[in-house]
């Protein structure tokens, strides 16, 4: 079935450092791709998404580009802040037909940003 | 702000007790989900519903049960809690357009002694 693999953490960075969290996917066809974020003590929330190849999703200074050639959707931010400390999840639709109703999540990457 | 609420946020209970985790949303979403999040953060879909009187089991087998009598309400029940049920349970709902955006509650952290 369709799946995502994201880099294992934890990742620890200093404030203003560059962030990359890798995510690759295995899928039939070209599903939408998502990044969700979970701040401490909270549920998940959508960070950004891309619906087709070469699309770039962006939000709060984070970016990810849907790359069909490398089946990747890496999350990047040029300058992280302490407030970015959270767990980040890559996700794609669960159903083989690409329905967005159910999502399969990666294992999550814990990011800690130190002042 | 997403309008999806879970209660209780934290629950510590003894083995053998019956528990119900409540989940309510005020967005009128037909589709709702329960995910179990293990200590390593990984999420597993345990139940979902596409509308009133519709419930399905997810990818991870769970001894819990769910019901969907009203659109806004999707409670999860464990008839006899065990220590292996200790986990974080996250409820979510999604828009009818199927955009892929899930709205999550803050979670219910269950500890069974």
Short mmCIF file of C-alpha atoms in Angstrom, two decimals:
data_model
loop_
_atom_site.label_atom_id
_atom_site.label_comp_id
_atom_site.label_asym_id
_atom_site.label_seq_id
_atom_site.Cartn_x
_atom_site.Cartn_y
_atom_site.Cartn_z
CA UNK A 1 0.00 0.00 0.00
CA UNK A 2 0.90 3.66 -0.19
CA UNK A 3 3.36 4.78 2.48
CA UNK A 4 5.74 7.52 3.57
CA UNK A 5 9.18 7.26 5.12
CA UNK A 6 10.58 10.23 6.97
CA UNK A 7 13.94 10.75 8.57
CA UNK A 8 14.26 9.61 12.11
CA UNK A 9 14.94 12.10 14.81
CA UNK A 10 15.40 13.61 17.10
CA UNK A 11 16.79 16.69 15.40
CA UNK A 12 18.38 19.37 17.57
CA UNK A 13 19.32 22.75 16.11
CA UNK A 14 20.34 26.17 17.30
CA UNK A 15 18.10 29.14 16.61
CA UNK A 16 18.47 30.54 13.06
CA UNK A 17 19.89 27.26 11.71
CA UNK A 18 18.67 25.71 8.45
CA UNK A 19 16.26 22.81 8.74
CA UNK A 20 15.63 19.87 6.44
CA UNK A 21 13.43 16.92 7.33
CA UNK A 22 13.42 14.28 4.61
CA UNK A 23 10.29 12.51 3.45
CA UNK A 24 9.96 10.01 0.62
CA UNK A 25 6.81 8.27 -0.49
CA UNK A 26 5.67 5.11 -2.22
CA UNK A 27 2.37 5.44 -4.02
CA UNK A 28 0.27 4.38 -6.95
CA UNK A 29 -0.24 7.46 -9.06
CA UNK A 30 0.38 10.98 -7.79
CA UNK A 31 -1.36 11.58 -4.49
CA UNK A 32 -1.50 14.83 -2.58
CA UNK A 33 1.24 15.16 0.05
CA UNK A 34 1.05 16.83 3.44
CA UNK A 35 3.14 17.99 6.37
CA UNK A 36 1.48 18.16 9.77
CA UNK A 37 2.95 19.62 12.97
CA UNK A 38 2.24 18.70 16.59
CA UNK A 39 3.29 21.26 19.19
CA UNK A 40 3.83 20.03 22.77
CA UNK A 41 0.60 19.04 24.47
CA UNK A 42 -1.53 19.62 21.39
CA UNK A 43 -3.09 17.69 18.54
CA UNK A 44 -1.80 17.79 14.98
CA UNK A 45 -2.44 20.65 12.60
CA UNK A 46 -1.85 20.97 8.88
CA UNK A 47 1.36 22.85 8.14
CA UNK A 48 1.38 22.71 4.33
CA UNK A 49 0.40 20.58 1.39
CA UNK A 50 0.99 20.02 -2.33
CA UNK A 51 -1.53 18.46 -4.66
CA UNK A 52 0.52 17.70 -7.77
CA UNK A 53 4.06 17.23 -9.02
CA UNK A 54 6.31 20.31 -8.85
CA UNK A 55 3.89 22.09 -6.53
CA UNK A 56 5.48 23.90 -3.62
CA UNK A 57 3.59 24.14 -0.37
CA UNK A 58 4.56 26.88 2.07
CA UNK A 59 3.45 28.22 5.44
CA UNK A 60 5.08 29.95 8.44
CA UNK A 61 8.43 30.05 6.64
CA UNK A 62 8.38 26.30 5.93
CA UNK A 63 8.46 24.96 2.37
CA UNK A 64 8.22 21.58 0.68
CA UNK A 65 8.31 20.74 -3.04
CA UNK A 66 6.54 17.72 -4.51
CA UNK A 67 9.25 15.97 -6.55
CA UNK A 68 7.94 13.15 -8.71
CA UNK A 69 11.39 12.13 -10.01
CA UNK A 70 12.74 11.41 -6.54
CA UNK A 71 9.35 10.63 -4.90
CA UNK A 72 10.20 13.13 -2.19
CA UNK A 73 8.55 15.94 -0.23
CA UNK A 74 11.30 17.27 2.03
CA UNK A 75 10.42 19.95 4.57
CA UNK A 76 12.75 22.97 4.79
CA UNK A 77 13.03 26.19 6.72
CA UNK A 78 15.80 28.71 6.31
CA UNK A 79 15.97 29.96 9.90
CA UNK A 80 14.31 28.05 12.70
CA UNK A 81 13.03 29.57 15.93
CA UNK A 82 12.58 28.12 19.38
CA UNK A 83 8.83 28.20 18.75
CA UNK A 84 9.30 25.70 15.89
CA UNK A 85 10.13 22.97 18.40
CA UNK A 86 7.54 20.28 17.70
CA UNK A 87 6.98 16.90 16.06
CA UNK A 88 6.62 16.98 12.27
CA UNK A 89 4.71 14.33 10.29
CA UNK A 90 4.73 13.66 6.57
CA UNK A 91 1.47 12.16 5.26
CA UNK A 92 -0.32 10.94 2.16
CA UNK A 93 -3.82 9.59 1.42
CA UNK A 94 -4.43 6.10 2.63
CA UNK A 95 -6.69 4.74 -0.08
CA UNK A 96 -5.05 3.27 -3.19
CA UNK A 97 -7.24 5.45 -5.35
CA UNK A 98 -5.76 8.55 -3.79
CA UNK A 99 -8.81 9.55 -1.81
CA UNK A 100 -7.91 12.18 0.69
CA UNK A 101 -10.35 10.95 3.27
CA UNK A 102 -7.88 8.86 5.25
CA UNK A 103 -4.24 9.74 5.75
CA UNK A 104 -1.22 7.57 6.42
CA UNK A 105 1.39 9.33 8.53
CA UNK A 106 5.13 8.90 8.76
CA UNK A 107 6.63 8.06 12.14
CA UNK A 108 7.22 11.68 13.06
CA UNK A 109 10.42 13.69 13.57
CA UNK A 110 10.98 15.51 16.84
CA UNK A 111 12.62 18.90 16.34
CA UNK A 112 14.14 20.79 19.26
CA UNK A 113 15.45 24.30 18.69
CA UNK A 114 17.75 25.75 21.34
CA UNK A 115 18.19 29.51 21.92
CA UNK B 1 -9.16 27.58 15.13
CA UNK B 2 -10.53 24.08 14.69
CA UNK B 3 -13.67 23.34 16.66
CA UNK B 4 -13.08 19.80 17.78
CA UNK B 5 -13.01 18.91 21.43
CA UNK B 6 -11.89 15.88 23.37
CA UNK B 7 -12.60 15.00 26.99
CA UNK B 8 -11.04 14.05 29.26
CA UNK B 9 -7.58 15.40 28.43
CA UNK B 10 -6.00 13.09 30.97
CA UNK B 11 -7.38 9.95 32.60
CA UNK B 12 -5.75 7.55 35.04
CA UNK B 13 -7.81 4.46 35.69
CA UNK B 14 -7.50 0.96 37.10
CA UNK B 15 -7.51 -2.27 35.13
CA UNK B 16 -10.94 -3.63 34.27
CA UNK B 17 -12.78 -0.30 34.31
CA UNK B 18 -14.97 0.84 31.45
CA UNK B 19 -14.01 4.15 29.92
CA UNK B 20 -15.42 6.42 27.24
CA UNK B 21 -13.39 9.08 25.50
CA UNK B 22 -15.57 11.85 24.15
CA UNK B 23 -15.04 13.67 20.86
CA UNK B 24 -17.25 16.44 19.52
CA UNK B 25 -16.95 18.78 16.57
CA UNK B 26 -19.04 21.81 15.65
CA UNK B 27 -17.99 22.05 11.99
CA UNK B 28 -20.65 19.72 10.60
CA UNK B 29 -18.04 17.35 9.17
CA UNK B 30 -19.31 13.95 8.10
CA UNK B 31 -15.94 12.22 8.33
CA UNK B 32 -14.35 11.54 11.70
CA UNK B 33 -11.38 9.47 12.86
CA UNK B 34 -9.67 8.07 15.91
CA UNK B 35 -5.89 7.71 15.94
CA UNK B 36 -3.81 6.05 18.61
CA UNK B 37 -0.42 7.66 19.19
CA UNK B 38 2.23 5.50 20.83
CA UNK B 39 5.04 6.85 23.03
CA UNK B 40 7.32 6.87 20.00
CA UNK B 41 4.91 9.39 18.41
CA UNK B 42 3.75 7.09 15.60
CA UNK B 43 0.07 7.45 14.68
CA UNK B 44 -2.20 4.51 13.93
CA UNK B 45 -5.75 4.80 12.58
CA UNK B 46 -8.01 2.66 14.77
CA UNK B 47 -11.53 3.76 13.75
CA UNK B 48 -13.23 6.02 11.25
CA UNK B 49 -16.70 7.09 10.28
CA UNK B 50 -18.05 8.61 7.09
CA UNK B 51 -21.34 9.67 8.61
CA UNK B 52 -24.14 8.86 11.03
CA UNK B 53 -24.49 5.11 11.65
CA UNK B 54 -21.29 4.43 9.70
CA UNK B 55 -18.23 3.10 11.52
CA UNK B 56 -15.23 1.13 10.26
CA UNK B 57 -12.12 -0.33 11.81
CA UNK B 58 -8.81 1.22 10.89
CA UNK B 59 -5.40 -0.23 10.19
CA UNK B 60 -4.46 -1.07 13.76
CA UNK B 61 -6.59 -3.65 15.50
CA UNK B 62 -8.10 -2.19 18.64
CA UNK B 63 -10.27 -3.58 21.39
CA UNK B 64 -12.08 -0.26 21.57
CA UNK B 65 -15.44 0.40 19.94
CA UNK B 66 -16.99 3.56 18.53
CA UNK B 67 -20.45 4.83 17.71
CA UNK B 68 -21.81 7.61 15.51
CA UNK B 69 -25.37 8.41 16.42
CA UNK B 70 -25.02 12.14 15.79
CA UNK B 71 -22.88 13.93 13.22
CA UNK B 72 -21.07 15.99 15.82
CA UNK B 73 -20.29 13.22 18.30
CA UNK B 74 -17.88 10.25 17.91
CA UNK B 75 -17.14 8.61 21.28
CA UNK B 76 -14.66 5.78 21.81
CA UNK B 77 -15.29 3.12 24.45
CA UNK B 78 -13.14 0.52 26.15
CA UNK B 79 -15.28 -2.02 28.00
CA UNK B 80 -12.45 -3.30 30.19
CA UNK B 81 -9.29 -1.22 30.27
CA UNK B 82 -5.88 -2.89 30.46
CA UNK B 83 -2.35 -1.48 30.86
CA UNK B 84 -1.73 -2.22 27.16
CA UNK B 85 -4.38 0.42 26.37
CA UNK B 86 -2.22 3.13 27.88
CA UNK B 87 -1.71 5.64 25.07
CA UNK B 88 -2.65 9.01 23.62
CA UNK B 89 -5.89 8.96 21.61
CA UNK B 90 -6.45 11.66 18.99
CA UNK B 91 -9.79 12.43 17.39
CA UNK B 92 -10.01 14.19 14.03
CA UNK B 93 -12.54 15.26 11.42
CA UNK B 94 -12.23 16.27 7.79
CA UNK B 95 -13.97 18.49 5.31
CA UNK B 96 -16.48 17.02 2.86
CA UNK B 97 -14.42 18.19 -0.11
CA UNK B 98 -11.72 15.64 0.70
CA UNK B 99 -8.88 18.15 0.62
CA UNK B 100 -6.84 16.02 2.99
CA UNK B 101 -6.91 18.50 5.84
CA UNK B 102 -7.71 16.81 9.10
CA UNK B 103 -8.71 18.87 12.12
CA UNK B 104 -7.47 17.31 15.34
CA UNK B 105 -8.55 17.61 18.93
CA UNK B 106 -5.92 18.08 21.63
CA UNK B 107 -5.98 14.41 22.53
CA UNK B 108 -6.90 12.22 25.49
CA UNK B 109 -3.99 10.71 27.35
CA UNK B 110 -5.09 7.45 28.98
CA UNK B 111 -3.08 5.64 31.64
CA UNK B 112 -4.30 2.26 32.85
CA UNK B 113 -2.71 1.01 36.05
#
